[in-house]
Coordinates of C-alpha atoms in Angstrom, one line a residue:
Chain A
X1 CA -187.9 -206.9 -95.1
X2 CA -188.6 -209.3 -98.1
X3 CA -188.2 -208.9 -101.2
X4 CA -191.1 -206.9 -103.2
X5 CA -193.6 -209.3 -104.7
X6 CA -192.8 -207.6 -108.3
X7 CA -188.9 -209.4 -107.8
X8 CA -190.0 -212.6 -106.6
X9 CA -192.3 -213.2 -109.0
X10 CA -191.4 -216.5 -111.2
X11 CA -189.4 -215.8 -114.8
X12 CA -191.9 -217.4 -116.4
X13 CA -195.4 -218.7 -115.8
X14 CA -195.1 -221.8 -114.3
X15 CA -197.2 -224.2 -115.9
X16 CA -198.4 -227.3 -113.8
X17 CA -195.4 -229.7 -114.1
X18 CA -195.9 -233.5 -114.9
X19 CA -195.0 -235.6 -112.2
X20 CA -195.1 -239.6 -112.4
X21 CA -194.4 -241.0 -108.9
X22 CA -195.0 -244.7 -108.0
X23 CA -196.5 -244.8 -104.5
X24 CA -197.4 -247.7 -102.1
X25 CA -196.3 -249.7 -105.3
X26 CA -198.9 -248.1 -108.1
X27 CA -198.2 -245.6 -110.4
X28 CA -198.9 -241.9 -110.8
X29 CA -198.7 -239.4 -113.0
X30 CA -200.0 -236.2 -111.4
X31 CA -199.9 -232.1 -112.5
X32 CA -198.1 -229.9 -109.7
X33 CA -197.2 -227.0 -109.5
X34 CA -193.6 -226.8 -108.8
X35 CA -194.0 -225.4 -105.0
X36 CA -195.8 -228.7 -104.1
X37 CA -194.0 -230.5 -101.8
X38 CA -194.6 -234.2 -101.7
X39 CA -196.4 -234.1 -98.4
X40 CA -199.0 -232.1 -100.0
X41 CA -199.2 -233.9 -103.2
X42 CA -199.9 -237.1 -100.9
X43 CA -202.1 -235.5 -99.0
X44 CA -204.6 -233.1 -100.5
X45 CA -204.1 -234.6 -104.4
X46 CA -204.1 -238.4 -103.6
X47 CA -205.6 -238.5 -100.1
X48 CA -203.2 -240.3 -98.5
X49 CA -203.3 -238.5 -95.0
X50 CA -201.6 -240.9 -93.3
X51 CA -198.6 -238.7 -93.6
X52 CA -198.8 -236.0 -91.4
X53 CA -198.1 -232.0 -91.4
X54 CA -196.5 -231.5 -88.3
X55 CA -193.8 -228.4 -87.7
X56 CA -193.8 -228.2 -91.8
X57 CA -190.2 -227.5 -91.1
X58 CA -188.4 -230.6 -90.9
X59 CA -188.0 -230.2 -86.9
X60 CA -190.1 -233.2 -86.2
X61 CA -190.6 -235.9 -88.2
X62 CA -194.3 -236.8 -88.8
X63 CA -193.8 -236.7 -92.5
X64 CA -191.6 -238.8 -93.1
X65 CA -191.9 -241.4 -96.0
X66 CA -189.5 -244.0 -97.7
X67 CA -188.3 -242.4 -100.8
X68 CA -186.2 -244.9 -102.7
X69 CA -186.1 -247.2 -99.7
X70 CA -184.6 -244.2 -97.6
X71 CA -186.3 -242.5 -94.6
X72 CA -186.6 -238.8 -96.1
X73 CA -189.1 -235.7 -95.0
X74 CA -191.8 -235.5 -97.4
X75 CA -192.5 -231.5 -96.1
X76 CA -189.2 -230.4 -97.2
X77 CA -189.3 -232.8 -100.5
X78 CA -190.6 -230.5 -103.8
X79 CA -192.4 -233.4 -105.7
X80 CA -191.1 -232.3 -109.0
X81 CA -187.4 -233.3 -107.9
X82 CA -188.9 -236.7 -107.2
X83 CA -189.8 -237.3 -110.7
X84 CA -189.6 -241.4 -111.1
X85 CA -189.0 -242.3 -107.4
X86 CA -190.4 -244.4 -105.5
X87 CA -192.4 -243.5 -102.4
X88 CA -193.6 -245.5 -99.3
X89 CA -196.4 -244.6 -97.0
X90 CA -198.0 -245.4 -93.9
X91 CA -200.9 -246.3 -95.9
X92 CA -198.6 -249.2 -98.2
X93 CA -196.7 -250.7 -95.6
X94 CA -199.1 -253.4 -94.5
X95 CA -199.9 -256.3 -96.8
X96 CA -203.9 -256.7 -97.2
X97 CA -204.9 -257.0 -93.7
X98 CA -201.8 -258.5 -92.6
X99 CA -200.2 -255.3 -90.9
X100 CA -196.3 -254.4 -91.2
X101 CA -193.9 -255.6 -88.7
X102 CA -193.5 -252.7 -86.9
X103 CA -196.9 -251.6 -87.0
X104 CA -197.9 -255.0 -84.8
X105 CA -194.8 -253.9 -82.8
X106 CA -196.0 -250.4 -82.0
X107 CA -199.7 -252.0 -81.4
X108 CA -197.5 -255.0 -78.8
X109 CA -195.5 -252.3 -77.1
X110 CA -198.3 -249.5 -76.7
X111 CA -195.3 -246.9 -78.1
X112 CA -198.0 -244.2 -78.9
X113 CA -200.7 -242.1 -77.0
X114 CA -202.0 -239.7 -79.2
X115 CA -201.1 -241.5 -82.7
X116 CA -200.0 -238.3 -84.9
X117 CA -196.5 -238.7 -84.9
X118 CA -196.9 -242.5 -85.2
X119 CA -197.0 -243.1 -89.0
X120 CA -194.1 -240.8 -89.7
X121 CA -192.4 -243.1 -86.7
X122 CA -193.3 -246.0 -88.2
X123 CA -192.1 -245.0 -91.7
X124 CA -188.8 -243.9 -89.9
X125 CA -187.9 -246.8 -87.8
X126 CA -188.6 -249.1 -91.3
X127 CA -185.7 -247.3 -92.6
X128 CA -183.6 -247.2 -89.5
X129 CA -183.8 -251.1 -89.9
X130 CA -183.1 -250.8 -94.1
X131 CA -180.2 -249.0 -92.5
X132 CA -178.8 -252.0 -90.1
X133 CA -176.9 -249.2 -88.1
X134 CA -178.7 -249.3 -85.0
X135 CA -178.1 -252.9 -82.7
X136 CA -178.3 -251.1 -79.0
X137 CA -181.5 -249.1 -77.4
X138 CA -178.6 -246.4 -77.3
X139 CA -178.3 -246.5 -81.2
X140 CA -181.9 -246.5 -81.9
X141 CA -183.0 -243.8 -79.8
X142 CA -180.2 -241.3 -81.5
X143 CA -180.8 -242.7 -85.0
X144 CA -184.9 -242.0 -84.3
X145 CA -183.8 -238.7 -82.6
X146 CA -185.6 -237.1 -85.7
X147 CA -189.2 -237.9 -84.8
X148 CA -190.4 -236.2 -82.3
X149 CA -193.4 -237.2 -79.7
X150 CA -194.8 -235.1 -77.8
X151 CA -196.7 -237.7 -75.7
X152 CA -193.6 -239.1 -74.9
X153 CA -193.8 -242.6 -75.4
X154 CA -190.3 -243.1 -76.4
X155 CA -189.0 -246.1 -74.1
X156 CA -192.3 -248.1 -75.5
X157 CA -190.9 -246.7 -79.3
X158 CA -187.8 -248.3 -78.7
X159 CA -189.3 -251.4 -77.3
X160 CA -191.5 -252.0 -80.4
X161 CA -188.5 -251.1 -82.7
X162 CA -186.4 -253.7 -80.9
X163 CA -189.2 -256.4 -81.2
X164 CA -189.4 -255.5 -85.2
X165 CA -185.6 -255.7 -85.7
X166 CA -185.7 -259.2 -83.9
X167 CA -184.4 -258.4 -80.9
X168 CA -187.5 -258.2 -79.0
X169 CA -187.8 -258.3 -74.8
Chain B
X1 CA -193.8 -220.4 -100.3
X2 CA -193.7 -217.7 -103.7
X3 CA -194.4 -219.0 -107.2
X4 CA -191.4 -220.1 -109.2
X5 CA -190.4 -222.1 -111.9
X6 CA -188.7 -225.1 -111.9
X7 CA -186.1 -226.2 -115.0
X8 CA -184.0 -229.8 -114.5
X9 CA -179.9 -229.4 -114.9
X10 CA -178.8 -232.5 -116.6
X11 CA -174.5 -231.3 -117.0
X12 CA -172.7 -229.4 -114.6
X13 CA -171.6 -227.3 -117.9
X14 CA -175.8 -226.5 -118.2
X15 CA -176.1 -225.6 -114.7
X16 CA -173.8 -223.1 -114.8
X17 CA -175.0 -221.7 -117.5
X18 CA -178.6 -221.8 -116.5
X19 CA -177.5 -219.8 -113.3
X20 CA -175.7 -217.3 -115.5
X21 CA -178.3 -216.1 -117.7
X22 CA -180.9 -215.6 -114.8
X23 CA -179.5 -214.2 -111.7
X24 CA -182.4 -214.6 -109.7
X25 CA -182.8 -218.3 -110.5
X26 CA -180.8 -220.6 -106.9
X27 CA -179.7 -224.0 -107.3
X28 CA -181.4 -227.0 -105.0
X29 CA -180.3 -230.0 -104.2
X30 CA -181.3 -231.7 -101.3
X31 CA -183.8 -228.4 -100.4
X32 CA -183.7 -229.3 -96.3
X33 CA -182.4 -225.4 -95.7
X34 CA -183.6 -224.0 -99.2
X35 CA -187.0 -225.1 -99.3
X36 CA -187.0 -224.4 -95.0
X37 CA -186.0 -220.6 -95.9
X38 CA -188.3 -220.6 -98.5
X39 CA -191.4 -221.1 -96.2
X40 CA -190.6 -218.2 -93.9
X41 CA -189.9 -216.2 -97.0
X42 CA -186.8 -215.5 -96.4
X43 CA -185.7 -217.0 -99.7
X44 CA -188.0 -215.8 -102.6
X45 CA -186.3 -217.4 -105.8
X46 CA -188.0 -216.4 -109.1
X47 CA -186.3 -219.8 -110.4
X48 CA -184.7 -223.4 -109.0
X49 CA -182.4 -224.8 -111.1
X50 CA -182.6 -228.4 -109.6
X51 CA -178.9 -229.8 -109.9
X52 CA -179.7 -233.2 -107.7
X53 CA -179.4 -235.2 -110.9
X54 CA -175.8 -234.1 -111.5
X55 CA -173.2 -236.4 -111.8
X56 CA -171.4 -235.5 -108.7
X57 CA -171.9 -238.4 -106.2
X58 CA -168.8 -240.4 -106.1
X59 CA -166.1 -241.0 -102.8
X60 CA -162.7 -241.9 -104.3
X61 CA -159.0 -241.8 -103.9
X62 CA -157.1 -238.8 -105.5
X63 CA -153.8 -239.7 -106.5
X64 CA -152.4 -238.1 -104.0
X65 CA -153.3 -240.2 -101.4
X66 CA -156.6 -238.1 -100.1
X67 CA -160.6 -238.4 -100.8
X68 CA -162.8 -236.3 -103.7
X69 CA -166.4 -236.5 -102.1
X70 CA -168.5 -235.8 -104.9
X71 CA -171.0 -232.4 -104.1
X72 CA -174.2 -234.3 -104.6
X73 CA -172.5 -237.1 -102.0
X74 CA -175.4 -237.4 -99.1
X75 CA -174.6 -236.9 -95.9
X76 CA -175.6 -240.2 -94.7
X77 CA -174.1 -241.9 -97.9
X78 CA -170.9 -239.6 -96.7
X79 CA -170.4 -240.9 -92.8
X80 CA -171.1 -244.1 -93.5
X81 CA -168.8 -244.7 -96.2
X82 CA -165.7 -247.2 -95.6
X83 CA -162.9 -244.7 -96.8
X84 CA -164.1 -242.0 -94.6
X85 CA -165.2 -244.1 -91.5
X86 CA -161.6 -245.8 -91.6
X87 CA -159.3 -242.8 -92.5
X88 CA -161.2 -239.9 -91.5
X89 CA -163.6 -241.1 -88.6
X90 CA -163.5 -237.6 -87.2
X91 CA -165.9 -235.9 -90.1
X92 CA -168.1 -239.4 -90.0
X93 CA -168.5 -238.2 -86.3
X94 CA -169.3 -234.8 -87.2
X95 CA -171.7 -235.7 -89.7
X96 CA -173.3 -238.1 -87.2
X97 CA -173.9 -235.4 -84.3
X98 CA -175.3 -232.9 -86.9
X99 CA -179.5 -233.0 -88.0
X100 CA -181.3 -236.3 -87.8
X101 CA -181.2 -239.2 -90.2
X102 CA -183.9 -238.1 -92.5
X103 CA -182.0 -234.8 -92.9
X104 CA -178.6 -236.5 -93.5
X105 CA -180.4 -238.8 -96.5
X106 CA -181.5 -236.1 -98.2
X107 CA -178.7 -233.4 -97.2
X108 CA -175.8 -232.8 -99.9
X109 CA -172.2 -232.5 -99.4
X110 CA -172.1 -228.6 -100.8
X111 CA -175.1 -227.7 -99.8
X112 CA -174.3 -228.6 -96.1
X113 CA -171.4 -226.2 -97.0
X114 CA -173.7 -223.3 -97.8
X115 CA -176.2 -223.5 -95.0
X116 CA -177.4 -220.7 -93.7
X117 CA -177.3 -219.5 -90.2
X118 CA -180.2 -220.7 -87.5
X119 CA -180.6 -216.9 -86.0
X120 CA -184.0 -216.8 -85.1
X121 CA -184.1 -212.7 -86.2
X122 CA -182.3 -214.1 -89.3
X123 CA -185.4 -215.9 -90.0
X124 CA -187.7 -213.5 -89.0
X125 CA -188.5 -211.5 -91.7
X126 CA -190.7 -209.3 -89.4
X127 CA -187.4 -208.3 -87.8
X128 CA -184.2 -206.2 -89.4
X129 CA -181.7 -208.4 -89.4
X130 CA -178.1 -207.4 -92.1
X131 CA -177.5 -210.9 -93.2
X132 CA -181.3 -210.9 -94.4
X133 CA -181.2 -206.9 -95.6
X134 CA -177.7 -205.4 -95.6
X135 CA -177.8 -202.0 -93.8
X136 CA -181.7 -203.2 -91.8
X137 CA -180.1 -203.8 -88.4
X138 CA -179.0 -206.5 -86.4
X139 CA -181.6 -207.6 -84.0
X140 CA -179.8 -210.2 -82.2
X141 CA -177.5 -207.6 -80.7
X142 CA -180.5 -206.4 -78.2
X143 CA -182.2 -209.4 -78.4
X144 CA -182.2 -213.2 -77.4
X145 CA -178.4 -214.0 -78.5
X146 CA -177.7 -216.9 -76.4
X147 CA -177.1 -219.2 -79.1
X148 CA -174.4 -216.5 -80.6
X149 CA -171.0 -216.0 -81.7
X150 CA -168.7 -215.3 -79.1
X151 CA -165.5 -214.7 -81.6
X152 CA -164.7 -212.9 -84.6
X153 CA -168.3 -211.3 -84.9
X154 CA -169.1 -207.8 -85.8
X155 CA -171.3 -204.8 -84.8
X156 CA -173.3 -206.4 -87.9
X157 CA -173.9 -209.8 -87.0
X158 CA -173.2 -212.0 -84.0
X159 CA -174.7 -214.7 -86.5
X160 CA -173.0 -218.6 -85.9
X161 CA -172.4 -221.2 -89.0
X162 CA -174.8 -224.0 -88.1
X163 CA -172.7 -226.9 -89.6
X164 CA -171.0 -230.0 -87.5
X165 CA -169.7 -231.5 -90.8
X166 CA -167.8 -228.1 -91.9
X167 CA -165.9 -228.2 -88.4
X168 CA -164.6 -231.4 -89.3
X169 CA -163.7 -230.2 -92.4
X170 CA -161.7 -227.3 -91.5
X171 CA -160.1 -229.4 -89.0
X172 CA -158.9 -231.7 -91.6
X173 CA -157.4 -228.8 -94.0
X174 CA -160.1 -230.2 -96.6
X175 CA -160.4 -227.9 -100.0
X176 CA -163.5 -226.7 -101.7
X177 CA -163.6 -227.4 -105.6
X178 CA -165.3 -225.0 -107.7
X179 CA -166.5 -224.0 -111.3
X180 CA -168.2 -221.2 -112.5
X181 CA -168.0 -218.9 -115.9
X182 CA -164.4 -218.2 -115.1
X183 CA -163.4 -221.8 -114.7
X184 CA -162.4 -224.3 -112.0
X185 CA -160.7 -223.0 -108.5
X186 CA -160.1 -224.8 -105.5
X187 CA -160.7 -223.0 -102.2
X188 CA -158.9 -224.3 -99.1
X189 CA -161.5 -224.6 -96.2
X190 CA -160.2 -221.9 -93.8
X191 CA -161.0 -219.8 -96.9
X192 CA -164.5 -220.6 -98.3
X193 CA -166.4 -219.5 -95.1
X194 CA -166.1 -215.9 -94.3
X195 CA -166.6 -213.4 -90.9
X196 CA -169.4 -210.9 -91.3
X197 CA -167.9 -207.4 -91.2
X198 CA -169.8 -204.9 -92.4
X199 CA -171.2 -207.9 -95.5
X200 CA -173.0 -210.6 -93.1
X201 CA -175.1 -210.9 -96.6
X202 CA -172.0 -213.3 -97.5
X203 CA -171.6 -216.4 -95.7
X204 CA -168.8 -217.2 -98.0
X205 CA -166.6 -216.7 -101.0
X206 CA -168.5 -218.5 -103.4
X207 CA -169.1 -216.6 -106.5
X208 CA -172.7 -216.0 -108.0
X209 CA -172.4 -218.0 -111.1
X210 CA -170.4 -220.9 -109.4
X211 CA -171.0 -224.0 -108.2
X212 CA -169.4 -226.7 -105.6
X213 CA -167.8 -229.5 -107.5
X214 CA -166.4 -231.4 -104.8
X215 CA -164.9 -231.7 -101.4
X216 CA -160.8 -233.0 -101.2
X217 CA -159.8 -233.9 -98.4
X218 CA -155.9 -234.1 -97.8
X219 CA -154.1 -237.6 -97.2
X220 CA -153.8 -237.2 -92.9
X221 CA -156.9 -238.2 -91.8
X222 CA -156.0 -238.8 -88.0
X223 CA -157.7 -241.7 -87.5
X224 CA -155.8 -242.9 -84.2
X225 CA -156.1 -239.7 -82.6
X226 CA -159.4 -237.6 -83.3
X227 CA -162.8 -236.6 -81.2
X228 CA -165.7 -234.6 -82.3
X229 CA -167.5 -233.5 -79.2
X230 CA -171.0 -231.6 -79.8
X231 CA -172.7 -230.1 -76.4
X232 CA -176.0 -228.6 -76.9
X233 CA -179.5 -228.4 -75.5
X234 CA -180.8 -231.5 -75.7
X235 CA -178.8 -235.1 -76.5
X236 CA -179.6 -234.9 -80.7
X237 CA -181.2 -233.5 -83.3
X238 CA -180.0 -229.9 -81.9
X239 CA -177.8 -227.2 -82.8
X240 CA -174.4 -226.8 -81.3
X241 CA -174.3 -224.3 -78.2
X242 CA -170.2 -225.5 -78.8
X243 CA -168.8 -228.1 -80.4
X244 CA -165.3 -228.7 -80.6
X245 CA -163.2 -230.9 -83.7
X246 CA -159.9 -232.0 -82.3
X247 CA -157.1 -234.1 -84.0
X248 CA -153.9 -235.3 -82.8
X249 CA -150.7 -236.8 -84.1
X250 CA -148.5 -238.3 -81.4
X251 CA -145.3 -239.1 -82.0
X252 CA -143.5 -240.6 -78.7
X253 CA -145.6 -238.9 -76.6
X254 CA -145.2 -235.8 -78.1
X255 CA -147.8 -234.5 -80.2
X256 CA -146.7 -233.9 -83.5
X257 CA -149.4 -232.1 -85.9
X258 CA -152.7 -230.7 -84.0
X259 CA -155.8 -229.5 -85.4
X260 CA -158.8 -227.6 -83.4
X261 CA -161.9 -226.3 -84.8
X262 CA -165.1 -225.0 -83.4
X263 CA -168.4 -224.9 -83.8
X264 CA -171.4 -222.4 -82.9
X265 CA -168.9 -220.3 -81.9
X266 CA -168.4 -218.0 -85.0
X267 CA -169.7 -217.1 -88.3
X268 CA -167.5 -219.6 -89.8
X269 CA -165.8 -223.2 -88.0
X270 CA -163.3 -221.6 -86.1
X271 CA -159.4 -222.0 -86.2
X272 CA -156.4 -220.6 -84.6
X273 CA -153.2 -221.1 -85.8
X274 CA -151.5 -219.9 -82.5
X275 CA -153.3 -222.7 -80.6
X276 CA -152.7 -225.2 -82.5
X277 CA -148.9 -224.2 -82.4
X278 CA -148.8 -224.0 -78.8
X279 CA -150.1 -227.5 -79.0
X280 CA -147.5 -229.0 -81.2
X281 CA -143.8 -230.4 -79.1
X282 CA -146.3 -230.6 -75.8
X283 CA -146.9 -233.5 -73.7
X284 CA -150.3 -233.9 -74.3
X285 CA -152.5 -233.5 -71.0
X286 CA -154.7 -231.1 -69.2
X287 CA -151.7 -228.1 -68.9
X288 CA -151.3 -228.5 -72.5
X289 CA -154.5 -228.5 -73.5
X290 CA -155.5 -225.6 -70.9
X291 CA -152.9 -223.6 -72.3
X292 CA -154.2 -223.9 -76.6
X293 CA -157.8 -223.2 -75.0
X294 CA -156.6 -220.1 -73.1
X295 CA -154.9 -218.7 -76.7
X296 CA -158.0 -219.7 -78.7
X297 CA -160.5 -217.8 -76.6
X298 CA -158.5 -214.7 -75.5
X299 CA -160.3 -212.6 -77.9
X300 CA -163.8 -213.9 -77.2
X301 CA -166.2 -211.3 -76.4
X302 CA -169.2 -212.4 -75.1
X303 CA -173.0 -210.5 -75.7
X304 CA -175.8 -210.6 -73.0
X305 CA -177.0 -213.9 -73.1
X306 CA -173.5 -216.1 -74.6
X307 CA -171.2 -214.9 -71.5
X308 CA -171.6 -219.1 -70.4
X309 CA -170.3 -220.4 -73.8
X310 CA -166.5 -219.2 -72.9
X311 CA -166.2 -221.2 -70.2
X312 CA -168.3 -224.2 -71.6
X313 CA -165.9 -224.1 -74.7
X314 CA -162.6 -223.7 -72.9
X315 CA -163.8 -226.9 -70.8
X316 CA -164.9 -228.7 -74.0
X317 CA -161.6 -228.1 -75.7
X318 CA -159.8 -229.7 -73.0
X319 CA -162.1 -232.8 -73.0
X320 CA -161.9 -233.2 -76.5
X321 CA -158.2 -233.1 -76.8
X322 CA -158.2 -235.4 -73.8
X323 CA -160.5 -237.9 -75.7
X324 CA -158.2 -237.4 -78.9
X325 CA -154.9 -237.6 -77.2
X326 CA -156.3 -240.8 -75.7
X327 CA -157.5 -242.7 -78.4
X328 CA -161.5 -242.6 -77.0
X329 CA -163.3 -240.2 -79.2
X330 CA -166.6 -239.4 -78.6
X331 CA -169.5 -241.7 -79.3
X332 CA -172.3 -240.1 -81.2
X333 CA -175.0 -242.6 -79.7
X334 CA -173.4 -242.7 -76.3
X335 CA -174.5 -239.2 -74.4
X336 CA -172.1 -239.7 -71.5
X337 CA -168.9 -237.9 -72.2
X338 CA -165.6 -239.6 -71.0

C-alpha cells in the first residue's frame, strides 16, 4: 500500500540540521535530524519530560508548549521549522521555587488525578489567558476542548483556570 | 516517520521552483495534517520544502471592497481578526467550530484548504483504499462508513472533506489565488475542491508545481444574517457528522441573495444552486427552508452506516436558516442550539 522504501528514500542524505532554539529562556543550539519533532528534541535530547507523548497525533493535547507565546503541539512541530523560536515548558513556567499561577491553581482546585495530561494543560490554559478570549466557564471549557483528560477532572480544570485568570470562586 | 530532507523557501518565486525541479519534494507549513499523515506513513516525502517563512501573512482590503487573507494567515490569527469578525463573522464561526486552539495557531489558511480526508481506511495503509492507491479498492464501501458522504460520492470513494473553514468559504463565493510555473490563476471556491470519480487521488485542482497565494473573499460578507451550525459526536474538538453554512440577505422580509453549504457531507463543501434559488423571493421560515433542504438532498444516497445523516442534515438546514434568517447565529462556546 505505501510507497516502496527505494521512492521514499530522501534526495539527498540528510545531514543532522543545526537547530538554535531558546527554551525556558536559555539558549540552544542542538543537531537534529530533520524528522525530529520538537516533542522529541525536548524530551530524549534535552530531558525535559515534562512534556508529554500522549496520542502523538495531535488528538489530545499533552504536548503542548508555548511557542512564541502561543499554545502550539510540540508532536506535530518538526524542530527544524522552529529555528529561532522561542519555547515554553512545563519545566520554565515557575520562577525558582515560586510556582506559576496556574500551577498553584491546579494544586488549589485538585483539577488533576493522574497528572499526565496536566503539564500540557497547564501550558494550554497559560495561552488561553495570553489569548484574553475566554471570560465564561462556557468559553474556557471549548477553548481548552484541545486537551484531553482522561481522569476527567474537567469542572476542577476550569475552576483552577478561573482562579488563575482572576476570576476565582 | 521516513528520512527526508529538509531545504528552507525564503520567496514564493524559490518555492516554486524548489517544488519543480523535485517532484517528490511537498511543501509544509503548519504540518498539523502533513506531519499527522506522515506518521501513519501515508505521506512518504523524499523532501519538505518548508514555505512557513513566506511572506504570505497579511488580511487586507482589495480594492474592490473584499479581503486577501494571506496563505500563511493562521487560523486563529484568521477568526479573530477585526475585518473578518465584523464583515464576515460566518467563516470566524467556522474556523472556531473546526480543530482545537493549538491546531488553529499553528494551522495555515491554504493548508486548511488542502487537508486531506479523516477516512479511517484512508489512513490505514494496511487497508486498500483509491484515494491512498488509485485502482487498490475502497474499503469504506463494506466497511465502517458512518462518518461518510451521503452526496456526490462515487463507487471509488465515499470519502468526506474534513474542513469547517472551507464551508464557510464556499458559502461566501470566496476565490483561491494561485501561482505555479505557468503563472498566477485564481480559482473560484466551488472550483478548487473536486468530487472523486474514478480519481479520489485528487482532492482538488491544484496543480503539482503550484502553490496557494491567497484566499479573496468577495465584498458581501452577510454579517446581519449568517449561522454556522456544526453537529457532531461530541460538543468540540470533533469532526463534523453535518455541518451546515447558511447566509441570508433580507430585503423587506423577503430574502434576497442566499447561500448554503455543507459539511461532512461530500468530498468537497457542498452547494446547490437549485436550493439556493428556491430560497431567494421566499418569506423566510420553516416551509421555505423545508423546501431548499428537500432540493438539496434529493439525490443523497445513503451507504450502510450514514442512512441517519439525511435526516440529521435536512433538520440542520432548517435550523440554520432559521438562526440566519433571525439574526441569532450559532455560538461556538454555547452547545445549546436555538
Amino acid at each position: 500500500m505505501s510507497p516502496s522504501r527505494e521512492s521514499a528514500a530522501p534526495l539527498t542524505k540528510p545531514a543532522p540540521l543545526s537547530v538554535t532554539l531558546r527554551i525556558n529562556g536559555e539558549s540552544r543550539t542542538l543537531s537534529v535530524a530533520p524528522w525530529t519533532t520538537l516533542l522529541d528534541l525536548l524530551r530524549n535530547h534535552l530531558d525535559l519530560t515534562g512534556t508529554k507523548k500522549g496520542c502523538d497525533h495531535g488528538q489530545c493535547g499533552a504536548c503542548t508548549v508555548l511557542i512564541d507565546g502561543r499554545r502550539a503541539l510540540s508532536c506535530l512541530t518538526l524542530a527544524v521549522m522552529k529555528d529561532g523560536a522561542e519555547i515554553t515548558t512545563i519545566e520554565g513556567l515557575a520562577k525558582g521555587d515560586e510556582l506559576h499561577p496556574l500551577q498553584q491553581a491546579f494544586i488549589d482546585h485538585d483539577a488533576f488525578q493522574c497528572g499526565y495530561c496536566t503539564p500540557g494543560q497547564i501550558c494550554s490554559a497559560a495561552g488561553l489567558i495570553a489569548e484574553g478570549k475566554a471570560k465564561t466557564r462556557e468559553e474556557i471549557r471549548e477553548l481548552m476542548s484541545g486537551n484531553i483528560c482522561r481522569c476527567g477532572a474537567y469542572p476542577n480544570i476550569v475552576g483552577a483556570i478561573e482562579q488563575a485568570m482572576g476570576g476565582g470562586r | 516517520m521516513n528520512n527526508f530532507d529538509y531545504v528552507r523557501a525564503c520567496d514564493v518565486a524559490e518555492a516554486v521552483k524548489m517544488k519543480a525541479a523535485t517532484p517528490h519534494a511537498k511543501f509544509i507549513a503548519g504540518g498539523t495534517n502533513l506531519i499527522d499523515l506522515m506518521k501513519y506513513h501515508v505521506e512518504q516525502p523524499r523532501r519538505l520544502i518548508d514555505i512557513s517563512r513566506l511572506p504570505l501573512t497579511a488580511v487586507e482590503e482589495t480594492s474592490a471592497g473584499g479581503v486577501r487573507i494571506g496563505a500563511l494567515v493562521p487560523n486563529s490569527t484568521l477568526a479573530y481578526h477585526s475585518l473578518i469578525e465584523s464583515r464576515y463573522p460566518l467563516l470566524a464561526s467556522a474556523i472556531l467550530a473546526g480543530a482545537s486552539a493549538q491546531l488553529r495557531n499553528m494551522a495555515s489558511t491554504g493548508g486548511n484548504l488542502l487537508q486531506r480526508t479523516r477516512c479511517a481506511y484512508f489512513y490505514d495503509v494496511a487497508t486498500p483504499c483509491n484515494k491512498r492507491t488509485p485502482g487498490a479498492g475502497c474499503s469504506a464501501t463494506g466497511g465502517l462508513n458512518r462518518n461518510h458522504a451521503i452526496l456526490g460520492a462515487s463507487a471509488d470513494c465515499i470519502a468526506t472533506h474534513p474542513s469547517d473553514m472551507c464551508v464557510a468559504l464556499a458559502a461566501l463565493n470566496a476565490t483561491v489565488q494561485v501561482t505555479g510555473a505557468q503563472g498566477e490563476r485564481a480559482i473560484p471556491f466551488a472550483d478548487f475542491h473536486r468530487l472523486p470519480g474514478d480519481r479520489p487521488d485528487l482532492d482538488n485542482t491544484l496543480r503539482a508545481d503550484e502553490i496557494i497565494l491567497a484566499v479573496v473573499l468577495p465584498p458581501q460578507g452577510f454579517a446581519a444574517n449568517h449561522s454556522y451550525l456544526k453537529l457532531r459526536d461530541r460538543l468540540s474538538y470533533a469532526f463534523a457528522l453535518v455541518s451546515v453554512a447558511a447566509a441570508l440577505e433580507l430585503d423587506g422580509g423577503r430574502i434576497g441573495e442566499a447561500r448554503l453549504a455543507l459539511g461532512g457531507v461530500a468530498h468537497k463543501p457542498w452547494r446547490n444552486e437549485a436550493a439556493e434559488n428556491a430560497l431567494r423571493g421566499q418569506a423566510p421560515g420553516h416551509e421555505a427552508f423545508g423546501r431548499a433542504a428537500d432540493i438539496l438532498l434529493k439525490d443523497a444516497k445513503h451507504v450502510a452506516h450514514n442512512a441517519f445523516k439525511v435526516p440529521l442534515a435536512r433538520r440542520a438546514i432548517i435550523r440554520t436558516l432559521t438562526q440566519a434568517a433571525s439574526g441569532t447565529p450559532q455560538i461556538q462556546s454555547i452547545k445549546t442550539i436555538r
